[in-house]
CSV table of C-alpha atoms in Angstrom, one decimal:
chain,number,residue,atom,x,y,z
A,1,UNK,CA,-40.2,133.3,9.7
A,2,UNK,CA,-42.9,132.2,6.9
A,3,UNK,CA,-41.5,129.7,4.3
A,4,UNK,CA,-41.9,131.9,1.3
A,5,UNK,CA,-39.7,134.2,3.4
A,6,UNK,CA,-37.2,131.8,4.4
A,7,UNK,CA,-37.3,130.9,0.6
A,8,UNK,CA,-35.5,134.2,-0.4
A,9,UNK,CA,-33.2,134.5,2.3
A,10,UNK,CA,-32.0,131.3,2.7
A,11,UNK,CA,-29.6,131.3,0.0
A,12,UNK,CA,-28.4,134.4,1.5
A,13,UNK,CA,-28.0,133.1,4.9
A,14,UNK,CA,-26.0,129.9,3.1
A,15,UNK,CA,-23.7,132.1,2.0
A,16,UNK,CA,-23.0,133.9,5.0
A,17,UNK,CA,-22.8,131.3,7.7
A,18,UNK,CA,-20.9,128.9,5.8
A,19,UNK,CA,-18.8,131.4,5.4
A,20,UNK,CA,-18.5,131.8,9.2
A,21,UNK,CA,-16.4,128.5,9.6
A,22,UNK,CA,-13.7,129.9,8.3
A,23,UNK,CA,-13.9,132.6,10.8
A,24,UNK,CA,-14.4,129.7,13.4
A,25,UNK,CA,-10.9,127.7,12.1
A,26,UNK,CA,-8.9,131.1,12.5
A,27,UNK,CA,-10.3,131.4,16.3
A,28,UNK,CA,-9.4,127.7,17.2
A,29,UNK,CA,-5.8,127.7,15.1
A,30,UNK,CA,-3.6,129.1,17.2
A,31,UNK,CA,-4.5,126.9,20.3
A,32,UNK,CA,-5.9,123.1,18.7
A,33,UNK,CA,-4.9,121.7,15.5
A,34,UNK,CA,-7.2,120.9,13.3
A,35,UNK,CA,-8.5,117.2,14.2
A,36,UNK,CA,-9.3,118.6,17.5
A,37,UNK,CA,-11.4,121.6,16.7
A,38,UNK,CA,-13.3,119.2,14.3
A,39,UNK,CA,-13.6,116.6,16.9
A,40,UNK,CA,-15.0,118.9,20.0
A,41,UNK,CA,-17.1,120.7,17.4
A,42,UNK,CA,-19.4,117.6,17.0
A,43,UNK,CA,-18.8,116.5,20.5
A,44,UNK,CA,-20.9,119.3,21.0
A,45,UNK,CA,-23.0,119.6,18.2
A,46,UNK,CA,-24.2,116.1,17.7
A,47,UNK,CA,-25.5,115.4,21.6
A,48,UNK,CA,-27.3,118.3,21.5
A,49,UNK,CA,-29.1,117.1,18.6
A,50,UNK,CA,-29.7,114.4,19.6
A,51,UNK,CA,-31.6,115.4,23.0
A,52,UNK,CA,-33.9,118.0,20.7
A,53,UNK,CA,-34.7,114.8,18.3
A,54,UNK,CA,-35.2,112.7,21.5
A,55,UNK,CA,-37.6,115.3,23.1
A,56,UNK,CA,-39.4,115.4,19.5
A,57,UNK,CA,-39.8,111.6,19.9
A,58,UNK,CA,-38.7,111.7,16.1
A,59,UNK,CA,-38.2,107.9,15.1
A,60,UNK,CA,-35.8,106.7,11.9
A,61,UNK,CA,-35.9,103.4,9.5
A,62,UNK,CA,-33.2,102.0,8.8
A,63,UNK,CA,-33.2,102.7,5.1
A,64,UNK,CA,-33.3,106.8,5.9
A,65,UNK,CA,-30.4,105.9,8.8
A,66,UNK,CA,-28.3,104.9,6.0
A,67,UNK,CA,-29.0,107.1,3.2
A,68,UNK,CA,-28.5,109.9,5.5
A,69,UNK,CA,-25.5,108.5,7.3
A,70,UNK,CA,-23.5,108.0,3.6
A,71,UNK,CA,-24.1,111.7,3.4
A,72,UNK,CA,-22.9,112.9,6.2
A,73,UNK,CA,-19.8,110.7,5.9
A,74,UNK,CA,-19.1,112.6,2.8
A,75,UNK,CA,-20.7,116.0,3.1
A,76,UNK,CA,-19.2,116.8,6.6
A,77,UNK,CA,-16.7,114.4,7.5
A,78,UNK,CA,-15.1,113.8,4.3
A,79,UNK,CA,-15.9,117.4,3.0
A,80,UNK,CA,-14.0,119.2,6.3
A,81,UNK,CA,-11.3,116.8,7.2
A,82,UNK,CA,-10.1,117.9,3.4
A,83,UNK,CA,-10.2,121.4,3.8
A,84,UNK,CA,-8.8,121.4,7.4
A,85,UNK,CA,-6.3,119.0,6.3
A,86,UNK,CA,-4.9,121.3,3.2
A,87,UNK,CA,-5.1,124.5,5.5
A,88,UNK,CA,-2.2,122.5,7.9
A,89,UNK,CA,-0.3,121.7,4.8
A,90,UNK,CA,0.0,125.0,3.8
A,91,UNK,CA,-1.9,125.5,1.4
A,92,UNK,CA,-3.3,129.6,0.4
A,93,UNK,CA,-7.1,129.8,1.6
A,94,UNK,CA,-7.4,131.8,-1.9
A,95,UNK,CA,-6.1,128.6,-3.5
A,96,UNK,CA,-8.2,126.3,-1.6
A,97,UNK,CA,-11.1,128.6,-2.4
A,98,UNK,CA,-10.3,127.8,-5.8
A,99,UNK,CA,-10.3,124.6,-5.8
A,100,UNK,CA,-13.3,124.3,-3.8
A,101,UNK,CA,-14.8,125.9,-6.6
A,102,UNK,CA,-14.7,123.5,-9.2
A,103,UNK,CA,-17.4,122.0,-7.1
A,104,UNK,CA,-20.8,123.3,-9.2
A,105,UNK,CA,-19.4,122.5,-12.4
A,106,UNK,CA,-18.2,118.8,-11.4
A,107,UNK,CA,-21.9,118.5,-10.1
A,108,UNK,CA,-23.5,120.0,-13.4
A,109,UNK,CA,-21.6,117.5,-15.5
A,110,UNK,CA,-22.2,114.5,-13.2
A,111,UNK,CA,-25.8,115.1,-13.3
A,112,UNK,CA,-26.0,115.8,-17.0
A,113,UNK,CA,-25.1,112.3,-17.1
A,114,UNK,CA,-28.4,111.3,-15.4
A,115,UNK,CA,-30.3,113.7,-17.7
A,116,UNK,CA,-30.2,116.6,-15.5
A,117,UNK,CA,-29.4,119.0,-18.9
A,118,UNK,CA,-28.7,122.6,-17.4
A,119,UNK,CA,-28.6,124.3,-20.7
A,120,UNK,CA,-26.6,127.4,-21.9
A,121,UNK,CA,-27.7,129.8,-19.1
A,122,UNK,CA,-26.4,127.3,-16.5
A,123,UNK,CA,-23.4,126.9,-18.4
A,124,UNK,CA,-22.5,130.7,-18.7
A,125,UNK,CA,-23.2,131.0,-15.1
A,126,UNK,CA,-21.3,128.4,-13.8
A,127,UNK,CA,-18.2,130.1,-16.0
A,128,UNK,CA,-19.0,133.3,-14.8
A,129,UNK,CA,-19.1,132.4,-11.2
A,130,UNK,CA,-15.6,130.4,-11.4
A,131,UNK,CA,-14.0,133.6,-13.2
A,132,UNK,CA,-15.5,136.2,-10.2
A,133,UNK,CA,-13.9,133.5,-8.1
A,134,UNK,CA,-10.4,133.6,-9.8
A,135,UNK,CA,-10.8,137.2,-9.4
A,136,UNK,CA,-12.0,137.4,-5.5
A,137,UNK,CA,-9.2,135.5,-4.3
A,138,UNK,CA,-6.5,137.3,-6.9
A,139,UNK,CA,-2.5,136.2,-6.3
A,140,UNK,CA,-3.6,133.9,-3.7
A,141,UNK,CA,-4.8,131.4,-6.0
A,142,UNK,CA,-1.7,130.5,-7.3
A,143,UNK,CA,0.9,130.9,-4.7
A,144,UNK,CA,0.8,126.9,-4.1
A,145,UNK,CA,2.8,125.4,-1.3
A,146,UNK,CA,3.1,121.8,-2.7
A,147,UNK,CA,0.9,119.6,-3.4
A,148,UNK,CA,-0.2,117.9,-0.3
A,149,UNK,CA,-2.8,120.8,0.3
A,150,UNK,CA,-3.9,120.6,-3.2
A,151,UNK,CA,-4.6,117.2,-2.7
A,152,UNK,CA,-6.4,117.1,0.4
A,153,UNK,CA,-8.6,120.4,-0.7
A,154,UNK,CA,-9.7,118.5,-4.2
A,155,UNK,CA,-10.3,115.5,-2.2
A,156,UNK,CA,-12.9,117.7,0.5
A,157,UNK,CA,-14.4,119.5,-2.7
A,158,UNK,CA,-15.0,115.9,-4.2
A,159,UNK,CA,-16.3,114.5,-1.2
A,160,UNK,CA,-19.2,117.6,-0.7
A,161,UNK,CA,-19.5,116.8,-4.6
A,162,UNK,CA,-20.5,113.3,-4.0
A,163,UNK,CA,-23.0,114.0,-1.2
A,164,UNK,CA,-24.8,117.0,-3.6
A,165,UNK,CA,-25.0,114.2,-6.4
A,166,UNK,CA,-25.9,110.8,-4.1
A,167,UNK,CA,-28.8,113.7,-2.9
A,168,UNK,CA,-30.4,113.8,-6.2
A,169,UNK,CA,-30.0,110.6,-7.3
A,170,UNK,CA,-30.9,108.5,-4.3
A,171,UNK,CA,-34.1,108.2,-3.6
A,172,UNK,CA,-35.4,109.8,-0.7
A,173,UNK,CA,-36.7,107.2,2.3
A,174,UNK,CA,-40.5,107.5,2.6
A,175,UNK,CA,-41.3,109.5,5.9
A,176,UNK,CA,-43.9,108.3,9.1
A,177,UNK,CA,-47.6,109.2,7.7
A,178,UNK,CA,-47.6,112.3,10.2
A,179,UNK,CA,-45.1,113.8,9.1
A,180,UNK,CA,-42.1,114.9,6.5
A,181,UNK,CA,-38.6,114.4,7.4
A,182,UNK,CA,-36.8,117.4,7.3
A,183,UNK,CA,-33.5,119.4,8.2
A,184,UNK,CA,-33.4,118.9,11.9
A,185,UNK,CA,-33.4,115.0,11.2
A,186,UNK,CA,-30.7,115.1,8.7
A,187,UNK,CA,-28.4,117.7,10.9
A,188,UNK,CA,-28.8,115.0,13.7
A,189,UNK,CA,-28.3,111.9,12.1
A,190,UNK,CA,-25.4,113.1,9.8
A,191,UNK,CA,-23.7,114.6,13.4
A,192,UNK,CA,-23.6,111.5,15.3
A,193,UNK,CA,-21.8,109.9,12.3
A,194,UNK,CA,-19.2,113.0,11.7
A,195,UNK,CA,-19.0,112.7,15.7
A,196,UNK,CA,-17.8,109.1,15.1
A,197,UNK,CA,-15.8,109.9,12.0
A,198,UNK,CA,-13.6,112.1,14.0
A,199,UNK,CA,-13.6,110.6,17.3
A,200,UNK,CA,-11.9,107.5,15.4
A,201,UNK,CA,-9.3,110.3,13.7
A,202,UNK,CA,-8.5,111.7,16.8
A,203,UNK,CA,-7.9,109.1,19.1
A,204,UNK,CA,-6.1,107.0,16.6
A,205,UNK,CA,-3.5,110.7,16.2
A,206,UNK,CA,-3.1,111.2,19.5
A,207,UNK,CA,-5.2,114.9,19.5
A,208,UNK,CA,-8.4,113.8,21.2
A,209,UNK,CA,-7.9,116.2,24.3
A,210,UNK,CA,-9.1,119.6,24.3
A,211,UNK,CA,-6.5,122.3,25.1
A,212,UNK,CA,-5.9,124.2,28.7
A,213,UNK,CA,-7.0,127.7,26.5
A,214,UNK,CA,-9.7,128.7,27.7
A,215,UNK,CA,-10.5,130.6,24.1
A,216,UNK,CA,-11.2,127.2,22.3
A,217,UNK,CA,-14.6,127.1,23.6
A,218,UNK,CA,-15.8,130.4,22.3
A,219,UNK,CA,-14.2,128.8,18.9
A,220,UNK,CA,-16.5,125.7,19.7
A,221,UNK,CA,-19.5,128.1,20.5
A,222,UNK,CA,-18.6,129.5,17.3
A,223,UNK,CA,-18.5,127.0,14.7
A,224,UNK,CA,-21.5,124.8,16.8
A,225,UNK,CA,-24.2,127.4,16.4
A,226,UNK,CA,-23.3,129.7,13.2
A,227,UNK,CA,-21.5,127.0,10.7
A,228,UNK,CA,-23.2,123.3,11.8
A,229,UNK,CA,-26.1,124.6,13.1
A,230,UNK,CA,-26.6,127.8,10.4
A,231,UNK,CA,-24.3,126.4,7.8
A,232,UNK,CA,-24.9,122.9,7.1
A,233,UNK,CA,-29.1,123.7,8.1
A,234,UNK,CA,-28.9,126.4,5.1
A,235,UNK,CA,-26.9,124.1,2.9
A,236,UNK,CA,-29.5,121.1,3.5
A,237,UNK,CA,-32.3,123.7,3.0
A,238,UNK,CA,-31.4,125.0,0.0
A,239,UNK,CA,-30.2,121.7,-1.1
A,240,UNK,CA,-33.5,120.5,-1.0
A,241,UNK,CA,-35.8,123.3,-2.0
A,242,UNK,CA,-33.0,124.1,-5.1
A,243,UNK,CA,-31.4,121.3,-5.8
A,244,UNK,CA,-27.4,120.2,-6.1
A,245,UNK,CA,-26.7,122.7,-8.7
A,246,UNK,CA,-28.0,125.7,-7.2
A,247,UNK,CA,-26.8,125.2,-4.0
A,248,UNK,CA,-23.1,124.6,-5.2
A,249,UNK,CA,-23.0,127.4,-7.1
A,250,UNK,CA,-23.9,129.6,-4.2
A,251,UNK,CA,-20.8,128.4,-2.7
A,252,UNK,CA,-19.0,130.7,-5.4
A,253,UNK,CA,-19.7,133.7,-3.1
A,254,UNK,CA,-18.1,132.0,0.2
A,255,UNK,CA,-14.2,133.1,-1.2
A,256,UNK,CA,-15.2,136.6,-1.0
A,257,UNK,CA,-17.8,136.6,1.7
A,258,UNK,CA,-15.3,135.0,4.0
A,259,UNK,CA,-12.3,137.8,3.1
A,260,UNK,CA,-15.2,140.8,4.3
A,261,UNK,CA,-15.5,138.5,7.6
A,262,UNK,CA,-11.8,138.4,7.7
A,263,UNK,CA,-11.7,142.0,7.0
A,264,UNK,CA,-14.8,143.1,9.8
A,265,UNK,CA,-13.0,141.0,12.8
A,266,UNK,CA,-9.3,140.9,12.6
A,267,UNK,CA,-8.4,143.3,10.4
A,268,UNK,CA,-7.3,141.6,7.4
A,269,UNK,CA,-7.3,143.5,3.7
A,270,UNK,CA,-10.0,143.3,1.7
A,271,UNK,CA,-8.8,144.3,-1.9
A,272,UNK,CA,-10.9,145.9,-4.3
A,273,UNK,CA,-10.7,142.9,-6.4
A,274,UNK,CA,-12.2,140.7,-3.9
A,275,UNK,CA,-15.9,142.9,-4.1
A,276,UNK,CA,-15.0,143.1,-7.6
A,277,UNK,CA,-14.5,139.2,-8.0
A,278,UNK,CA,-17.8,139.1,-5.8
A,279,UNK,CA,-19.7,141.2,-8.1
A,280,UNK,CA,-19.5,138.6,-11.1
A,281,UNK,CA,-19.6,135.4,-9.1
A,282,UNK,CA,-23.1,137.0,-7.7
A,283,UNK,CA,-23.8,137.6,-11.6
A,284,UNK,CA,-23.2,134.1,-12.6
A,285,UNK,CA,-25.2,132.7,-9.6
A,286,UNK,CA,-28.0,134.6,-10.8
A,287,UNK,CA,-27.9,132.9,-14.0
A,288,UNK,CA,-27.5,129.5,-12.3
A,289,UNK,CA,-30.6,129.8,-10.0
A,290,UNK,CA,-33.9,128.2,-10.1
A,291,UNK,CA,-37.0,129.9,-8.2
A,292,UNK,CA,-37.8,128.7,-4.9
A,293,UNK,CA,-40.3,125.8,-4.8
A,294,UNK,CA,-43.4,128.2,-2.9
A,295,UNK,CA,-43.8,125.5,0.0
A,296,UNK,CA,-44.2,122.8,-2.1
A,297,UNK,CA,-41.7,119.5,-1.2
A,298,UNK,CA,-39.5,117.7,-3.3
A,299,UNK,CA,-42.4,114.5,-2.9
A,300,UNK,CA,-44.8,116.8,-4.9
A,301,UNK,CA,-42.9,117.8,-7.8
A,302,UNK,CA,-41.6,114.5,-8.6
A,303,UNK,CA,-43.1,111.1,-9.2
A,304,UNK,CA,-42.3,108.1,-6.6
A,305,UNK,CA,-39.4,106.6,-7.0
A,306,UNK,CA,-37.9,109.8,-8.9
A,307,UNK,CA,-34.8,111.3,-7.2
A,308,UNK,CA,-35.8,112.9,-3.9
């Protein structure tokens, strides 16, 4: 697939396969709590990795080890142990959908601090895509259960905050002469450190051990290949090609996106409200987007020393 092709779709593909870990959480559910589905996930994940950087013979500095390792610690780790956390509270996906989706507009205002201005159409379309949100998820949003969940789904929406903003703001480790750093180094690095986030989670509660059901490894299979491997490689794509802002407010779609998923494999209702609510967070992501940077990297268009 050409990069100017990849470009267009891959905001597309974002929205899709991050979607698909929620799919993957409703597989493992019935048989693993959470901390255990998380834990096996990057068992698997980050090893594998690992052996494809290894055969590469792709070599790190420290500086890039620890730029990259503070954002995996907060834009997987942090960002998943809140959402699964809130899900075993209780707490409505459409209300954790929600809350996930103050997400863009925290990172808009943080950066406007740092003299990233948006301007009015980033403005409208970050209030647009919140209201089609609000809408997708309907009565959901607020039949609350407390607010444990609450608190745990703000806290994973801050913590993927934080890793969109430290992003822009932290200046990119300069690469080996031969080559750029790209996705596949930051999927590996940032999975050895989630691997060690939740290995230290799950030992120290007791849920380490995988269970005798044999359908938790299609679940694994599952949320290895389509939402690490497809979601988080989108989401550092389009990160860097889009920036914070545009790849936040892609997130919008997810709520509905992951109701049709719902809806295509077990079943579940998919109101008319939902494709309505998607219809006018798609509108307001529209406004919110910034072209595709045509091949060029984020090096290029900014001066050294300038956020990555």
């Amino acid at each position: 697939m050409g990069k100017s092709l990849l470009g267009h779709l891959a905001p597309a593909l974002l929205v899709v396969l991050w979607s698909s870990g929620f799919v993957g959480a409703t597989f493992a559910a019935p048989v693993a709590p959470a901390t255990t589905t998380l834990l096996w996930r990057y068992v698997v994940a980050a090893p594998l990795m690992l052996v494809v950087v290894l055969a590469l013979r792709r070599r790190y500095g420290l500086r890039y080890l620890r730029r990259e390792a503070v954002l995996g610690a907060l834009g997987q780790a942090g960002y998943l142990y809140g959402v699964f956390r809130a899900v075993e509270a209780g707490l409505p996906a459409g209300t954790a959908a929600l809350l996930a989706s103050l997400q863009p507009a925290l990172v808009a205002v943080v950066l406007s601090r740092f003299g990233r201005k948006g301007g009015r159409r980033q403005t409208a379309g970050l209030a647009i895509g919140f209201a089609g949100v609000a809408l997708a998820v309907g009565p959901d949003a607020v039949a609350g259960t407390g607010t444990e969940g609450a608190l745990w789904a703000l806290a994973g929406m801050l913590s993927l905050s934080a890793a969109a903003v430290l992003g822009d703001l932290w200046p990119a480790a300069e690469p080996p002469a031969d080559r750029e750093y790209d996705v596949l180094d930051s999927l590996a690095v940032q999975g050895v450190v989630t691997l060690a986030f939740f290995a230290v989670v799950a030992f120290a509660s007791g849920q380490a051990a995988p269970p005798a059901d044999p359908s938790f490894w299609p679940a694994i299979a599952w949320l290895v290949g389509l939402s690490f491997l497809g979601g988080y490689g989108m989401y550092l794509y389009v990160l860097r090609t889009r920036g914070p802002v545009a790849v936040s407010t892609w997130l919008y779609l997810t709520p509905a996106v992951s109701a049709a998923w719902a809806w295509a494999m077990f079943g579940e209702r998919l109101p008319l409200l939902t494709v309505a609510g998607f219809a006018i967070s798609l509108a307001g992501v529209l406004l919110v987007r910034p072209a595709p940077d045509r091949g060029r990297t984020r090096r290029d268009r900014t001066p050294e020393g300038a956020r990555p």
